[in-house]
Amino acid sequence: MTLLALVGIVITPLVILGLATLLTWVERRLLGVWQNRCGPNRVGPGGVLQAAADGIKILFKEDWIPPFADRGVFVLAPAIGMMTVLLSFAVIPLTFSSSIAAGLNVGLLFVLAMMGLGVYAVVLAGWASNSKFALLGGMRAAAQMISYEVFMGLALMGVVMMTGSFSLRDIVMAQSGLWFVLPQCVGFVVFLLAGIAETHRLPFDLPEGENELGAGFHTEYSGMKFGMFFIAEYAGIVLVSALITTLYLGGWQGPILPAPIWFTLKTTVLIGFFILLRAALPRPRYDQLMALGWKILLPLSLLNIVVTGAVLLLHTAG
């Protein structure tokens, strides 16, 4: 392994964690603009150091474990949530010459596998807390994440069929002439909605519903254990935005500007959309959330696969 690869292994998680921390400030400022209020503006220029202040504060909070909790599982759950998100970034190609891992021929399957393992974090957190509110939040999260991962995987099949590869680098290269957001518009919408549900973002934040569950699966968490769940959620937003950029918006491709800048611009716009969606939509009932997935998104994703397959067969025959 080269020195550059070792440096990348060390630096990449730190950069992602830094971005996720900064994103907490970006969200509060954007929501302030959207809702005609100030947002954080006291600590540092424009309140930019508020994220650092929050991080320092959470470091000094009491790291309390409830006496009625399963200590081992209680500690393990937030670590699983953090690691699955960070490992997923290993296969995201920022440019054509990204790391060897970014060219993994089953990169897309690797990301889906890591997202699937992320379910264990919320389920174990809810169960190990030995609290009815946390348990209900964990059960909601399990049902929601497993359900929407089905639609997420099916939505991606159209992209895989058009590319003929599970490599994220190959998928980006296949969009040289036309971004997949146009021929795969249905898959794009399904994947976007599934990504919002996967990251527990409003309007799909029912596993954490403050009104009825206190905070859901992490009700009993404090200190850095809560911070790991918190940062993992924001890192998940960056991950889903980067995936959408890679799968549907041409990845790093674009005129004039360097490849990393194009990738960053597209991902940033999607992150802004995720944040503003929080201020624009109300939270649905849980049965409405599940009905949307199984009654609408599932048929749409299956229809997308059928139509994509038919078009590819006609194109091959012609």
PDB file of C-alpha atoms in Angstrom:
ATOM      1  CA  MET A   1       0.000   0.000   0.000  1.00  0.00           C
ATOM      2  CA  THR A   2       1.449   3.395  -1.003  1.00  0.00           C
ATOM      3  CA  LEU A   3       1.949   6.307   1.351  1.00  0.00           C
ATOM      4  CA  LEU A   4      -0.688   8.298  -0.573  1.00  0.00           C
ATOM      5  CA  ALA A   5      -3.254   5.550  -0.010  1.00  0.00           C
ATOM      6  CA  LEU A   6      -2.467   5.461   3.713  1.00  0.00           C
ATOM      7  CA  VAL A   7      -2.863   9.233   3.949  1.00  0.00           C
ATOM      8  CA  GLY A   8      -6.194   8.967   2.131  1.00  0.00           C
ATOM      9  CA  ILE A   9      -7.422   6.309   4.548  1.00  0.00           C
ATOM     10  CA  VAL A  10      -6.662   8.611   7.480  1.00  0.00           C
ATOM     11  CA  ILE A  11      -7.747  11.930   5.955  1.00  0.00           C
ATOM     12  CA  THR A  12     -11.010  10.886   4.270  1.00  0.00           C
ATOM     13  CA  PRO A  13     -12.944   9.994   7.471  1.00  0.00           C
ATOM     14  CA  LEU A  14     -11.738  13.213   9.104  1.00  0.00           C
ATOM     15  CA  VAL A  15     -12.914  15.278   6.130  1.00  0.00           C
ATOM     16  CA  ILE A  16     -16.307  13.552   6.104  1.00  0.00           C
ATOM     17  CA  LEU A  17     -16.776  14.050   9.843  1.00  0.00           C
ATOM     18  CA  GLY A  18     -15.763  17.697   9.458  1.00  0.00           C
ATOM     19  CA  LEU A  19     -18.263  18.195   6.634  1.00  0.00           C
ATOM     20  CA  ALA A  20     -21.016  16.523   8.657  1.00  0.00           C
ATOM     21  CA  THR A  21     -20.265  18.806  11.611  1.00  0.00           C
ATOM     22  CA  LEU A  22     -20.238  21.913   9.411  1.00  0.00           C
ATOM     23  CA  LEU A  23     -23.511  20.777   7.848  1.00  0.00           C
ATOM     24  CA  THR A  24     -25.273  21.255  11.193  1.00  0.00           C
ATOM     25  CA  TRP A  25     -24.462  24.980  10.925  1.00  0.00           C
ATOM     26  CA  VAL A  26     -25.400  25.121   7.233  1.00  0.00           C
ATOM     27  CA  GLU A  27     -28.777  23.562   7.980  1.00  0.00           C
ATOM     28  CA  ARG A  28     -29.585  25.992  10.771  1.00  0.00           C
ATOM     29  CA  ARG A  29     -28.604  28.977   8.630  1.00  0.00           C
ATOM     30  CA  LEU A  30     -30.568  27.777   5.605  1.00  0.00           C
ATOM     31  CA  LEU A  31     -33.648  27.057   7.708  1.00  0.00           C
ATOM     32  CA  GLY A  32     -33.283  30.512   9.236  1.00  0.00           C
ATOM     33  CA  VAL A  33     -33.325  32.120   5.768  1.00  0.00           C
ATOM     34  CA  TRP A  34     -36.255  29.924   4.680  1.00  0.00           C
ATOM     35  CA  GLN A  35     -38.289  30.766   7.810  1.00  0.00           C
ATOM     36  CA  ASN A  36     -37.321  34.470   7.964  1.00  0.00           C
ATOM     37  CA  ARG A  37     -35.225  34.269  11.145  1.00  0.00           C
ATOM     38  CA  CYS A  38     -31.547  34.674  11.947  1.00  0.00           C
ATOM     39  CA  GLY A  39     -30.217  31.273  12.857  1.00  0.00           C
ATOM     40  CA  PRO A  40     -26.844  31.015  14.654  1.00  0.00           C
ATOM     41  CA  ASN A  41     -24.919  34.274  14.191  1.00  0.00           C
ATOM     42  CA  ARG A  42     -23.015  34.923  17.440  1.00  0.00           C
ATOM     43  CA  VAL A  43     -20.044  32.542  17.521  1.00  0.00           C
ATOM     44  CA  GLY A  44     -17.547  33.415  14.809  1.00  0.00           C
ATOM     45  CA  PRO A  45     -18.254  35.151  11.469  1.00  0.00           C
ATOM     46  CA  GLY A  46     -21.881  34.429  10.593  1.00  0.00           C
ATOM     47  CA  GLY A  47     -22.033  31.941  13.453  1.00  0.00           C
ATOM     48  CA  VAL A  48     -19.753  29.518  11.577  1.00  0.00           C
ATOM     49  CA  LEU A  49     -17.998  28.451  14.781  1.00  0.00           C
ATOM     50  CA  GLN A  50     -21.291  27.392  16.352  1.00  0.00           C
ATOM     51  CA  ALA A  51     -20.736  23.843  15.048  1.00  0.00           C
ATOM     52  CA  ALA A  52     -17.329  23.744  16.777  1.00  0.00           C
ATOM     53  CA  ALA A  53     -18.879  25.095  19.983  1.00  0.00           C
ATOM     54  CA  ASP A  54     -21.566  22.420  19.878  1.00  0.00           C
ATOM     55  CA  GLY A  55     -18.906  19.746  19.327  1.00  0.00           C
ATOM     56  CA  ILE A  56     -16.882  20.950  22.324  1.00  0.00           C
ATOM     57  CA  LYS A  57     -20.017  21.077  24.466  1.00  0.00           C
ATOM     58  CA  ILE A  58     -21.021  17.521  23.600  1.00  0.00           C
ATOM     59  CA  LEU A  59     -17.508  16.285  24.433  1.00  0.00           C
ATOM     60  CA  PHE A  60     -17.900  17.543  28.007  1.00  0.00           C
ATOM     61  CA  LYS A  61     -21.425  16.215  28.533  1.00  0.00           C
ATOM     62  CA  GLU A  62     -21.813  13.288  30.900  1.00  0.00           C
ATOM     63  CA  ASP A  63     -21.472  10.015  28.991  1.00  0.00           C
ATOM     64  CA  TRP A  64     -24.219   8.288  30.944  1.00  0.00           C
ATOM     65  CA  ILE A  65     -25.378   4.704  30.404  1.00  0.00           C
ATOM     66  CA  PRO A  66     -28.762   3.860  31.959  1.00  0.00           C
ATOM     67  CA  PRO A  67     -28.486   1.156  34.647  1.00  0.00           C
ATOM     68  CA  PHE A  68     -31.319  -0.762  32.995  1.00  0.00           C
ATOM     69  CA  ALA A  69     -29.579  -0.852  29.565  1.00  0.00           C
ATOM     70  CA  ASP A  70     -27.542  -3.654  27.990  1.00  0.00           C
ATOM     71  CA  ARG A  71     -24.146  -1.938  28.273  1.00  0.00           C
ATOM     72  CA  GLY A  72     -22.265  -3.796  25.542  1.00  0.00           C
ATOM     73  CA  VAL A  73     -24.934  -3.434  22.852  1.00  0.00           C
ATOM     74  CA  PHE A  74     -25.753   0.097  24.005  1.00  0.00           C
ATOM     75  CA  VAL A  75     -22.155   1.184  23.316  1.00  0.00           C
ATOM     76  CA  LEU A  76     -21.830  -0.819  20.082  1.00  0.00           C
ATOM     77  CA  ALA A  77     -24.943   0.569  18.347  1.00  0.00           C
ATOM     78  CA  PRO A  78     -23.733   4.149  17.598  1.00  0.00           C
ATOM     79  CA  ALA A  79     -20.343   2.797  16.467  1.00  0.00           C
ATOM     80  CA  ILE A  80     -22.086   0.566  13.894  1.00  0.00           C
ATOM     81  CA  GLY A  81     -24.107   3.526  12.618  1.00  0.00           C
ATOM     82  CA  MET A  82     -21.009   5.667  12.208  1.00  0.00           C
ATOM     83  CA  MET A  83     -18.817   2.997  10.596  1.00  0.00           C
ATOM     84  CA  THR A  84     -21.350   1.888   7.978  1.00  0.00           C
ATOM     85  CA  VAL A  85     -21.708   5.458   6.704  1.00  0.00           C
ATOM     86  CA  LEU A  86     -17.957   6.128   6.650  1.00  0.00           C
ATOM     87  CA  LEU A  87     -17.167   2.843   4.879  1.00  0.00           C
ATOM     88  CA  SER A  88     -19.722   3.636   2.161  1.00  0.00           C
ATOM     89  CA  PHE A  89     -17.713   6.699   1.111  1.00  0.00           C
ATOM     90  CA  ALA A  90     -14.763   4.462   0.178  1.00  0.00           C
ATOM     91  CA  VAL A  91     -16.318   3.529  -3.177  1.00  0.00           C
ATOM     92  CA  ILE A  92     -17.688   6.951  -4.186  1.00  0.00           C
ATOM     93  CA  PRO A  93     -15.620   8.202  -7.177  1.00  0.00           C
ATOM     94  CA  LEU A  94     -14.909  11.939  -7.015  1.00  0.00           C
ATOM     95  CA  THR A  95     -12.933  11.769 -10.287  1.00  0.00           C
ATOM     96  CA  PHE A  96     -11.969   9.096 -12.798  1.00  0.00           C
ATOM     97  CA  SER A  97      -8.590   8.705 -11.101  1.00  0.00           C
ATOM     98  CA  SER A  98     -10.030   8.263  -7.591  1.00  0.00           C
ATOM     99  CA  SER A  99      -8.796   5.531  -5.259  1.00  0.00           C
ATOM    100  CA  ILE A 100      -8.708   1.844  -6.223  1.00  0.00           C
ATOM    101  CA  ALA A 101     -11.722   1.230  -3.992  1.00  0.00           C
ATOM    102  CA  ALA A 102     -13.739   3.729  -6.054  1.00  0.00           C
ATOM    103  CA  GLY A 103     -13.266   1.456  -9.084  1.00  0.00           C
ATOM    104  CA  LEU A 104     -14.540  -1.624  -7.264  1.00  0.00           C
ATOM    105  CA  ASN A 105     -16.591  -3.641  -9.757  1.00  0.00           C
ATOM    106  CA  VAL A 106     -19.312  -4.249  -7.150  1.00  0.00           C
ATOM    107  CA  GLY A 107     -19.159  -0.771  -5.614  1.00  0.00           C
ATOM    108  CA  LEU A 108     -22.914  -0.213  -5.824  1.00  0.00           C
ATOM    109  CA  LEU A 109     -23.609  -3.512  -4.062  1.00  0.00           C
ATOM    110  CA  PHE A 110     -21.090  -2.556  -1.375  1.00  0.00           C
ATOM    111  CA  VAL A 111     -22.929   0.705  -0.661  1.00  0.00           C
ATOM    112  CA  LEU A 112     -26.292  -1.077  -0.471  1.00  0.00           C
ATOM    113  CA  ALA A 113     -24.768  -3.660   1.873  1.00  0.00           C
ATOM    114  CA  MET A 114     -23.430  -0.947   4.188  1.00  0.00           C
ATOM    115  CA  MET A 115     -26.798   0.794   4.221  1.00  0.00           C
ATOM    116  CA  GLY A 116     -28.414  -2.517   5.107  1.00  0.00           C
ATOM    117  CA  LEU A 117     -26.024  -2.967   8.030  1.00  0.00           C
ATOM    118  CA  GLY A 118     -26.967   0.518   9.214  1.00  0.00           C
ATOM    119  CA  VAL A 119     -30.346  -0.871  10.244  1.00  0.00           C
ATOM    120  CA  TYR A 120     -28.603  -2.782  13.034  1.00  0.00           C
ATOM    121  CA  ALA A 121     -27.479   0.477  14.644  1.00  0.00           C
ATOM    122  CA  VAL A 122     -30.984   1.831  15.224  1.00  0.00           C
ATOM    123  CA  VAL A 123     -32.539  -1.536  16.066  1.00  0.00           C
ATOM    124  CA  LEU A 124     -29.834  -2.397  18.604  1.00  0.00           C
ATOM    125  CA  ALA A 125     -29.962   1.117  20.086  1.00  0.00           C
ATOM    126  CA  GLY A 126     -33.715   0.864  20.595  1.00  0.00           C
ATOM    127  CA  TRP A 127     -33.539  -2.626  22.076  1.00  0.00           C
ATOM    128  CA  ALA A 128     -30.463  -2.120  24.284  1.00  0.00           C
ATOM    129  CA  SER A 129     -31.896   1.072  25.838  1.00  0.00           C
ATOM    130  CA  ASN A 130     -34.648  -1.002  27.501  1.00  0.00           C
ATOM    131  CA  SER A 131     -37.024   1.951  27.120  1.00  0.00           C
ATOM    132  CA  LYS A 132     -40.455   1.824  25.521  1.00  0.00           C
ATOM    133  CA  PHE A 133     -39.924   5.047  23.558  1.00  0.00           C
ATOM    134  CA  ALA A 134     -36.529   3.898  22.255  1.00  0.00           C
ATOM    135  CA  LEU A 135     -37.895   0.439  21.413  1.00  0.00           C
ATOM    136  CA  LEU A 136     -40.809   1.914  19.453  1.00  0.00           C
ATOM    137  CA  GLY A 137     -38.383   4.180  17.594  1.00  0.00           C
ATOM    138  CA  GLY A 138     -36.145   1.214  16.788  1.00  0.00           C
ATOM    139  CA  MET A 139     -39.093  -0.819  15.495  1.00  0.00           C
ATOM    140  CA  ARG A 140     -40.255   2.078  13.335  1.00  0.00           C
ATOM    141  CA  ALA A 141     -36.742   2.570  11.994  1.00  0.00           C
ATOM    142  CA  ALA A 142     -36.347  -1.121  11.172  1.00  0.00           C
ATOM    143  CA  ALA A 143     -39.610  -1.288   9.245  1.00  0.00           C
ATOM    144  CA  GLN A 144     -38.965   2.004   7.464  1.00  0.00           C
ATOM    145  CA  MET A 145     -35.342   1.398   6.505  1.00  0.00           C
ATOM    146  CA  ILE A 146     -35.802  -2.219   5.388  1.00  0.00           C
ATOM    147  CA  SER A 147     -38.885  -1.295   3.337  1.00  0.00           C
ATOM    148  CA  TYR A 148     -37.324   1.671   1.608  1.00  0.00           C
ATOM    149  CA  GLU A 149     -34.093  -0.205   0.926  1.00  0.00           C
ATOM    150  CA  VAL A 150     -36.181  -2.560  -1.219  1.00  0.00           C
ATOM    151  CA  PHE A 151     -37.386   0.347  -3.355  1.00  0.00           C
ATOM    152  CA  MET A 152     -33.934   1.911  -3.393  1.00  0.00           C
ATOM    153  CA  GLY A 153     -32.397  -1.287  -4.772  1.00  0.00           C
ATOM    154  CA  LEU A 154     -35.137  -1.746  -7.369  1.00  0.00           C
ATOM    155  CA  ALA A 155     -34.842   1.900  -8.468  1.00  0.00           C
ATOM    156  CA  LEU A 156     -31.142   1.340  -9.188  1.00  0.00           C
ATOM    157  CA  MET A 157     -31.764  -1.651 -11.438  1.00  0.00           C
ATOM    158  CA  GLY A 158     -32.607   0.611 -14.359  1.00  0.00           C
ATOM    159  CA  VAL A 159     -29.220   2.327 -14.044  1.00  0.00           C
ATOM    160  CA  VAL A 160     -27.427  -1.024 -13.766  1.00  0.00           C
ATOM    161  CA  MET A 161     -29.277  -2.379 -16.817  1.00  0.00           C
ATOM    162  CA  MET A 162     -28.308   0.648 -18.915  1.00  0.00           C
ATOM    163  CA  THR A 163     -24.673   0.523 -17.762  1.00  0.00           C
ATOM    164  CA  GLY A 164     -24.126  -3.229 -17.566  1.00  0.00           C
ATOM    165  CA  SER A 165     -21.987  -2.808 -14.455  1.00  0.00           C
ATOM    166  CA  PHE A 166     -22.181  -2.364 -10.674  1.00  0.00           C
ATOM    167  CA  SER A 167     -19.048  -0.205 -10.686  1.00  0.00           C
ATOM    168  CA  LEU A 168     -19.852   3.394  -9.760  1.00  0.00           C
ATOM    169  CA  ARG A 169     -16.995   4.591 -11.970  1.00  0.00           C
ATOM    170  CA  ASP A 170     -18.460   2.738 -14.977  1.00  0.00           C
ATOM    171  CA  ILE A 171     -21.890   4.205 -14.213  1.00  0.00           C
ATOM    172  CA  VAL A 172     -20.481   7.732 -14.321  1.00  0.00           C
ATOM    173  CA  MET A 173     -18.619   7.051 -17.573  1.00  0.00           C
ATOM    174  CA  ALA A 174     -21.816   5.677 -19.146  1.00  0.00           C
ATOM    175  CA  GLN A 175     -23.394   9.129 -18.649  1.00  0.00           C
ATOM    176  CA  SER A 176     -20.933  10.908 -20.935  1.00  0.00           C
ATOM    177  CA  GLY A 177     -23.616  11.630 -23.526  1.00  0.00           C
ATOM    178  CA  LEU A 178     -26.747  11.828 -21.363  1.00  0.00           C
ATOM    179  CA  TRP A 179     -27.248  11.917 -17.610  1.00  0.00           C
ATOM    180  CA  PHE A 180     -29.426   9.090 -16.332  1.00  0.00           C
ATOM    181  CA  VAL A 181     -31.739  11.544 -14.561  1.00  0.00           C
ATOM    182  CA  LEU A 182     -33.612  11.903 -17.881  1.00  0.00           C
ATOM    183  CA  PRO A 183     -34.074   8.312 -19.124  1.00  0.00           C
ATOM    184  CA  GLN A 184     -34.333   7.074 -15.511  1.00  0.00           C
ATOM    185  CA  CYS A 185     -36.496   9.914 -14.147  1.00  0.00           C
ATOM    186  CA  VAL A 186     -38.852   7.483 -12.372  1.00  0.00           C
ATOM    187  CA  GLY A 187     -35.948   5.629 -10.781  1.00  0.00           C
ATOM    188  CA  PHE A 188     -34.437   8.982  -9.781  1.00  0.00           C
ATOM    189  CA  VAL A 189     -37.593  10.059  -7.924  1.00  0.00           C
ATOM    190  CA  VAL A 190     -37.963   6.671  -6.201  1.00  0.00           C
ATOM    191  CA  PHE A 191     -34.294   6.654  -5.164  1.00  0.00           C
ATOM    192  CA  LEU A 192     -34.526  10.236  -3.875  1.00  0.00           C
ATOM    193  CA  LEU A 193     -37.560   9.446  -1.701  1.00  0.00           C
ATOM    194  CA  ALA A 194     -35.956   6.224  -0.480  1.00  0.00           C
ATOM    195  CA  GLY A 195     -32.774   8.146   0.377  1.00  0.00           C
ATOM    196  CA  ILE A 196     -34.736  10.660   2.463  1.00  0.00           C
ATOM    197  CA  ALA A 197     -36.411   7.798   4.343  1.00  0.00           C
ATOM    198  CA  GLU A 198     -33.091   5.978   4.749  1.00  0.00           C
ATOM    199  CA  THR A 199     -31.522   8.976   6.507  1.00  0.00           C
ATOM    200  CA  HIS A 200     -34.594   9.623   8.711  1.00  0.00           C
ATOM    201  CA  ARG A 201     -34.959  13.140   7.383  1.00  0.00           C
ATOM    202  CA  LEU A 202     -38.168  15.121   7.470  1.00  0.00           C
ATOM    203  CA  PRO A 203     -40.814  14.372   6.403  1.00  0.00           C
ATOM    204  CA  PHE A 204     -39.707  10.750   7.046  1.00  0.00           C
ATOM    205  CA  ASP A 205     -38.233  11.226  10.537  1.00  0.00           C
ATOM    206  CA  LEU A 206     -40.870   9.129  12.299  1.00  0.00           C
ATOM    207  CA  PRO A 207     -38.262   6.859  14.011  1.00  0.00           C
ATOM    208  CA  GLU A 208     -37.120   9.975  15.894  1.00  0.00           C
ATOM    209  CA  GLY A 209     -40.517  11.690  16.210  1.00  0.00           C
ATOM    210  CA  GLU A 210     -39.989  14.170  19.069  1.00  0.00           C
ATOM    211  CA  ASN A 211     -43.705  14.793  19.542  1.00  0.00           C
ATOM    212  CA  GLU A 212     -44.607  11.205  20.340  1.00  0.00           C
ATOM    213  CA  LEU A 213     -41.316   9.368  21.051  1.00  0.00           C
ATOM    214  CA  GLY A 214     -39.125  11.949  22.766  1.00  0.00           C
ATOM    215  CA  ALA A 215     -36.251  11.250  20.372  1.00  0.00           C
ATOM    216  CA  GLY A 216     -36.945   7.714  19.229  1.00  0.00           C
ATOM    217  CA  PHE A 217     -34.235   5.095  19.210  1.00  0.00           C
ATOM    218  CA  HIS A 218     -31.610   7.405  20.784  1.00  0.00           C
ATOM    219  CA  THR A 219     -33.802   8.739  23.604  1.00  0.00           C
ATOM    220  CA  GLU A 220     -31.496   7.299  26.297  1.00  0.00           C
ATOM    221  CA  TYR A 221     -28.233   8.404  24.648  1.00  0.00           C
ATOM    222  CA  SER A 222     -26.097  11.338  25.748  1.00  0.00           C
ATOM    223  CA  GLY A 223     -22.602  12.703  25.258  1.00  0.00           C
ATOM    224  CA  MET A 224     -20.540  11.441  22.354  1.00  0.00           C
ATOM    225  CA  LYS A 225     -22.727   8.372  21.831  1.00  0.00           C
ATOM    226  CA  PHE A 226     -25.589  10.696  20.931  1.00  0.00           C
ATOM    227  CA  GLY A 227     -23.107  12.773  18.939  1.00  0.00           C
ATOM    228  CA  MET A 228     -22.171   9.724  16.842  1.00  0.00           C
ATOM    229  CA  PHE A 229     -25.811   9.158  15.893  1.00  0.00           C
ATOM    230  CA  PHE A 230     -26.195  12.874  15.183  1.00  0.00           C
ATOM    231  CA  ILE A 231     -23.105  13.129  12.979  1.00  0.00           C
ATOM    232  CA  ALA A 232     -23.924   9.830  11.230  1.00  0.00           C
ATOM    233  CA  GLU A 233     -27.271  11.292  10.152  1.00  0.00           C
ATOM    234  CA  TYR A 234     -25.621  14.321   8.542  1.00  0.00           C
ATOM    235  CA  ALA A 235     -22.911  12.158   6.989  1.00  0.00           C
ATOM    236  CA  GLY A 236     -25.765  10.042   5.593  1.00  0.00           C
ATOM    237  CA  ILE A 237     -27.192  13.134   3.894  1.00  0.00           C
ATOM    238  CA  VAL A 238     -23.842  13.762   2.214  1.00  0.00           C
ATOM    239  CA  LEU A 239     -23.620  10.081   1.223  1.00  0.00           C
ATOM    240  CA  VAL A 240     -27.073   9.929  -0.369  1.00  0.00           C
ATOM    241  CA  SER A 241     -26.468  13.250  -2.176  1.00  0.00           C
ATOM    242  CA  ALA A 242     -23.130  11.953  -3.497  1.00  0.00           C
ATOM    243  CA  LEU A 243     -24.799   8.722  -4.622  1.00  0.00           C
ATOM    244  CA  ILE A 244     -27.527  10.593  -6.501  1.00  0.00           C
ATOM    245  CA  THR A 245     -24.851  12.750  -8.139  1.00  0.00           C
ATOM    246  CA  THR A 246     -22.920   9.629  -9.163  1.00  0.00           C
ATOM    247  CA  LEU A 247     -25.875   7.552 -10.355  1.00  0.00           C
ATOM    248  CA  TYR A 248     -28.116  10.118 -12.017  1.00  0.00           C
ATOM    249  CA  LEU A 249     -26.336  13.475 -12.469  1.00  0.00           C
ATOM    250  CA  GLY A 250     -23.195  12.466 -14.300  1.00  0.00           C
ATOM    251  CA  GLY A 251     -20.883  12.382 -11.281  1.00  0.00           C
ATOM    252  CA  TRP A 252     -17.763  14.463 -11.857  1.00  0.00           C
ATOM    253  CA  GLN A 253     -18.582  15.223 -15.516  1.00  0.00           C
ATOM    254  CA  GLY A 254     -19.184  18.775 -16.694  1.00  0.00           C
ATOM    255  CA  PRO A 255     -17.685  21.478 -18.942  1.00  0.00           C
ATOM    256  CA  ILE A 256     -14.766  23.830 -18.169  1.00  0.00           C
ATOM    257  CA  LEU A 257     -14.533  23.344 -14.386  1.00  0.00           C
ATOM    258  CA  PRO A 258     -12.336  20.607 -12.857  1.00  0.00           C
ATOM    259  CA  ALA A 259     -13.989  17.273 -12.090  1.00  0.00           C
ATOM    260  CA  PRO A 260     -13.953  17.557  -8.253  1.00  0.00           C
ATOM    261  CA  ILE A 261     -15.633  20.968  -8.422  1.00  0.00           C
ATOM    262  CA  TRP A 262     -18.480  19.621 -10.573  1.00  0.00           C
ATOM    263  CA  PHE A 263     -18.990  16.729  -8.186  1.00  0.00           C
ATOM    264  CA  THR A 264     -18.980  19.097  -5.202  1.00  0.00           C
ATOM    265  CA  LEU A 265     -21.425  21.544  -6.811  1.00  0.00           C
ATOM    266  CA  LYS A 266     -23.964  18.864  -7.688  1.00  0.00           C
ATOM    267  CA  THR A 267     -23.719  17.259  -4.269  1.00  0.00           C
ATOM    268  CA  THR A 268     -24.051  20.632  -2.510  1.00  0.00           C
ATOM    269  CA  VAL A 269     -27.248  21.488  -4.394  1.00  0.00           C
ATOM    270  CA  LEU A 270     -28.765  18.159  -3.375  1.00  0.00           C
ATOM    271  CA  ILE A 271     -27.756  18.701   0.263  1.00  0.00           C
ATOM    272  CA  GLY A 272     -29.481  22.089   0.156  1.00  0.00           C
ATOM    273  CA  PHE A 273     -32.602  20.390  -1.213  1.00  0.00           C
ATOM    274  CA  PHE A 274     -32.542  17.869   1.652  1.00  0.00           C
ATOM    275  CA  ILE A 275     -32.329  20.694   4.179  1.00  0.00           C
ATOM    276  CA  LEU A 276     -35.029  22.922   2.684  1.00  0.00           C
ATOM    277  CA  LEU A 277     -37.354  19.943   2.358  1.00  0.00           C
ATOM    278  CA  ARG A 278     -37.338  19.793   6.148  1.00  0.00           C
ATOM    279  CA  ALA A 279     -38.868  23.269   6.353  1.00  0.00           C
ATOM    280  CA  ALA A 280     -41.332  22.774   3.500  1.00  0.00           C
ATOM    281  CA  LEU A 281     -43.235  19.549   4.268  1.00  0.00           C
ATOM    282  CA  PRO A 282     -45.222  18.262   7.275  1.00  0.00           C
ATOM    283  CA  ARG A 283     -44.595  14.841   8.803  1.00  0.00           C
ATOM    284  CA  PRO A 284     -47.045  12.143   7.557  1.00  0.00           C
ATOM    285  CA  ARG A 285     -48.602   9.441   9.714  1.00  0.00           C
ATOM    286  CA  TYR A 286     -46.644   6.207   9.939  1.00  0.00           C
ATOM    287  CA  ASP A 287     -49.252   4.226   7.987  1.00  0.00           C
ATOM    288  CA  GLN A 288     -49.124   6.868   5.234  1.00  0.00           C
ATOM    289  CA  LEU A 289     -45.342   6.527   5.083  1.00  0.00           C
ATOM    290  CA  MET A 290     -45.498   2.753   4.649  1.00  0.00           C
ATOM    291  CA  ALA A 291     -48.397   2.990   2.190  1.00  0.00           C
ATOM    292  CA  LEU A 292     -46.383   5.407   0.036  1.00  0.00           C
ATOM    293  CA  GLY A 293     -43.602   2.857  -0.193  1.00  0.00           C
ATOM    294  CA  TRP A 294     -45.488  -0.384  -0.763  1.00  0.00           C
ATOM    295  CA  LYS A 295     -48.453   0.953  -2.767  1.00  0.00           C
ATOM    296  CA  ILE A 296     -46.783   3.621  -4.909  1.00  0.00           C
ATOM    297  CA  LEU A 297     -42.978   3.380  -4.960  1.00  0.00           C
ATOM    298  CA  LEU A 298     -42.844  -0.420  -5.326  1.00  0.00           C
ATOM    299  CA  PRO A 299     -45.117  -0.528  -8.425  1.00  0.00           C
ATOM    300  CA  LEU A 300     -43.280   2.468  -9.916  1.00  0.00           C
ATOM    301  CA  SER A 301     -39.860   0.876  -9.441  1.00  0.00           C
ATOM    302  CA  LEU A 302     -41.045  -2.426 -10.952  1.00  0.00           C
ATOM    303  CA  LEU A 303     -42.617  -0.563 -13.881  1.00  0.00           C
ATOM    304  CA  ASN A 304     -39.344   1.298 -14.402  1.00  0.00           C
ATOM    305  CA  ILE A 305     -37.460  -2.019 -14.635  1.00  0.00           C
ATOM    306  CA  VAL A 306     -39.959  -3.440 -17.146  1.00  0.00           C
ATOM    307  CA  VAL A 307     -39.920  -0.340 -19.365  1.00  0.00           C
ATOM    308  CA  THR A 308     -36.110  -0.056 -19.221  1.00  0.00           C
ATOM    309  CA  GLY A 309     -35.739  -3.731 -20.146  1.00  0.00           C
ATOM    310  CA  ALA A 310     -38.191  -3.385 -23.039  1.00  0.00           C
ATOM    311  CA  VAL A 311     -36.404  -0.316 -24.411  1.00  0.00           C
ATOM    312  CA  LEU A 312     -33.003  -2.014 -24.183  1.00  0.00           C
ATOM    313  CA  LEU A 313     -34.324  -5.130 -25.951  1.00  0.00           C
ATOM    314  CA  LEU A 314     -35.834  -3.037 -28.736  1.00  0.00           C
ATOM    315  CA  HIS A 315     -32.597  -1.105 -29.083  1.00  0.00           C
ATOM    316  CA  THR A 316     -30.577  -4.333 -29.260  1.00  0.00           C
ATOM    317  CA  ALA A 317     -32.954  -5.887 -31.771  1.00  0.00           C
ATOM    318  CA  GLY A 318     -32.907  -2.762 -33.896  1.00  0.00           C
TER     319      GLY A 318
END
